[in-house]
Amino acid sequence: MKQYGSFDDATRSFVITDPLTPGPWINYLGNRRLQAFISQQAGGLCWYKEPQTRRLTRYHWLPAPSDRPGFYLYVRDHQTGVVWNPHFAPTCAALERYACRHAPGVTSFTGERDGVRITVRYFVPPGHDVLLWDVTAENLTNAARKLTLASFTEFGLLDAARELWWCYLKNQVGFHFDAAENWIRYDYHVFEAPYTPAIFMSCTEAVSGFECSRDAFCGKGGSLERPLGLTAGTWSNSQLPGGGHGAGVLGVELELAAGATRRLGYVLGVAPDSTQAAALRQHFSQVAAFDEAHAALQEFWANRATVLQASTGDAHADRMINTWNPLNCEVALNIARGISTDHMGVDGLRFRDTMQDALAMTVLDPARAAERVKLVLSFQGQDGSGNFAFWPDSPDRRVSLHPVRCDNTVWPVMTVDNLVKETGDIRFLEESVPFREGGAASVYEHIRRGLCYIDDRRGPHGLPLLFHADWNDGLAIFRDERAESVMLGMQMVYAAKLFAPLARRLGRTEDAAWAEALAVRYTEVLNSDVAWDGAWYARLLLSNGKRIGTAGRSEGRIYLEPQAWSVISGVGDFEGRGRRAMDAAREHLDTECGLMICAPPYTGIPEPTDPLTGNAPGTGENGAIFCHATTWAVIAECLLGRGDQAYAYYRKMLPSVAAERRGQDHWVREPYAFNSTVLGPARGDDFGAGGIGWLTGTASWMYVAATQYLLGIRPDWDDLQIKPCLPAAWGEVTVDRRFRGQLHRIALRRRNGDIAVSRCLLDSDPQ
């Protein structure tokens, strides 16, 4: 099976050695304000804060070839006349050597052709809103060489929706080259635009030629694959003061003696106004500033790595726990489900998704998690309701209330409980957060109202109403807003068990008693014949009296989520039902590639005799392997004490394992980022192929599953709680865990079937 790349664990990177991967294999760069994604061919997109109205550059999803354009560096070799890219695309000129190295926050390329080696490193530093292209040119021959290097990026119209009105709005932008500043300036004066920044492209070297026009750079009959002016060695030095398709093309002539090396840099930057943009350009006018910026970025990720490092003996698990899962968590929290090579960047942050994405970050970066929690809660209604999505950076703080997901407000208590246990700061519960309509209340009150909102909207059996759907978006296909959700009922039990101790710590004894009574009330319903089907738990109680997810159905007989949540919530403690439910899940849902979300998949909705609506069998919520749901199965098996089974589920979800199972071509997706779904057995030969990557709740919950349940290291009120559930395949495990300013080394060893735990303090924060 063909390998397109492999892990370099020593440098915490993934190295791609063939640019023609099965799809774009991307990395995310950014400082939580200026962000970008970049592929193994340097295709990608850059935006500021949010990609719907602040999209700095263009990226095309639908036309072929895909993954165009991006952040390109062109090389024209004057000796050979060949124009090529060190990242292969878009010229696709053959390279004698190619390597793309993705690492946290940095992507670099090395390309060689005809005795010339070009290395370009892309990154966004923590403290400055610039995307830096750090370029090194080397002459590997014993004769002098002359090269022309040229940057290329295509500027966007910022507001993605306004791109449809290009014929009018092209007159409300302008692009100028300013020789004194040595930059291309993007003048953006679109009428009624919500954001009007100063955008620029500059270079650390004096330029020999430039193009502000994309079309001038390509030339008549040319293209990005064959830019005619660069191929001919001529510049039109185009300006676009009246608008058009703007580009950032800056050319530099290099004369390299035999064996010589030259370094230069390009800067794509954004600032609130031209004065601040000029200061930013000046700051990065020398490559020495690039080194300082890169060092700051490396320090950020080095600090992140000290939070938790594990050695299990399984390289696949170690690299995910130590490097790639934390990176994936950072990306998912920053971007939610916003923009990638799959998502086109027209969605905002989502209430429930962002709250779940913050769960892992409560350990990795508590301050960031707290900031995000308060942001999400600030879009909650005074009545306790959540919302589907919101746009915090829009001038009117826009909110989408539909479709209604009934589970929105069950998630905050899970994240907040983990956060205050990590920090030990119960005062966070008393911090004031506004509501979307005005007024404010404490974090605690937001949580309480959210749980009350769900509990006040129950069906005739006493379980929460579904409305459009719960966590499983696919349930919307039943079009039954009066259905009752078994899964949400179980989550309410779990949420109540977390909320009651929080309430007691604040002296809210009546609230604690209410939560405890709620847990009892729901548990009784969930263990009645209404929800328990004899061997597993049902999924939905439809308003017409039928049940979804029961043995009597020919399709959708069993769903994974309620079986796992029966254990997590403790509902399944009754008569050992949780264990029986997870046994049923293994029997009916497990495959060589992971657990299906339901089985058998639907061929008709709601009955096989009806037409199919929604996802095809084996895709999405209809019988695919849903990675996010599998995280809860891992946790459930750990709570049952079945480490081998938990590890088996966990390992199948690791993208590097999945890519090895049937090959990187079959997997398609990046081997270093979690997926939302994997195609199920109903897809035939495509079974086991990855679905949407990076932007998925799988990242946060899988980090929690691996570190807090398999390794068993969980924050608690007074100290770390260590309750591992290790598989037999892990012999001796060591974990370095920073907790409240102290670094603990934890050793887990098997002795006579039991797990011995030892811990020592490695260092302490002097503060």
PDB file of C-alpha atoms in Angstrom, residues 191 310 532:
ATOM      1  CA  PHE A 191     -20.456  49.826   1.310  1.00  0.00           C
ATOM      2  CA  ALA A 310       2.095   9.931  28.363  1.00  0.00           C
ATOM      3  CA  TRP A 532     -35.592  -0.466  28.402  1.00  0.00           C
TER       4      TRP A 532
END
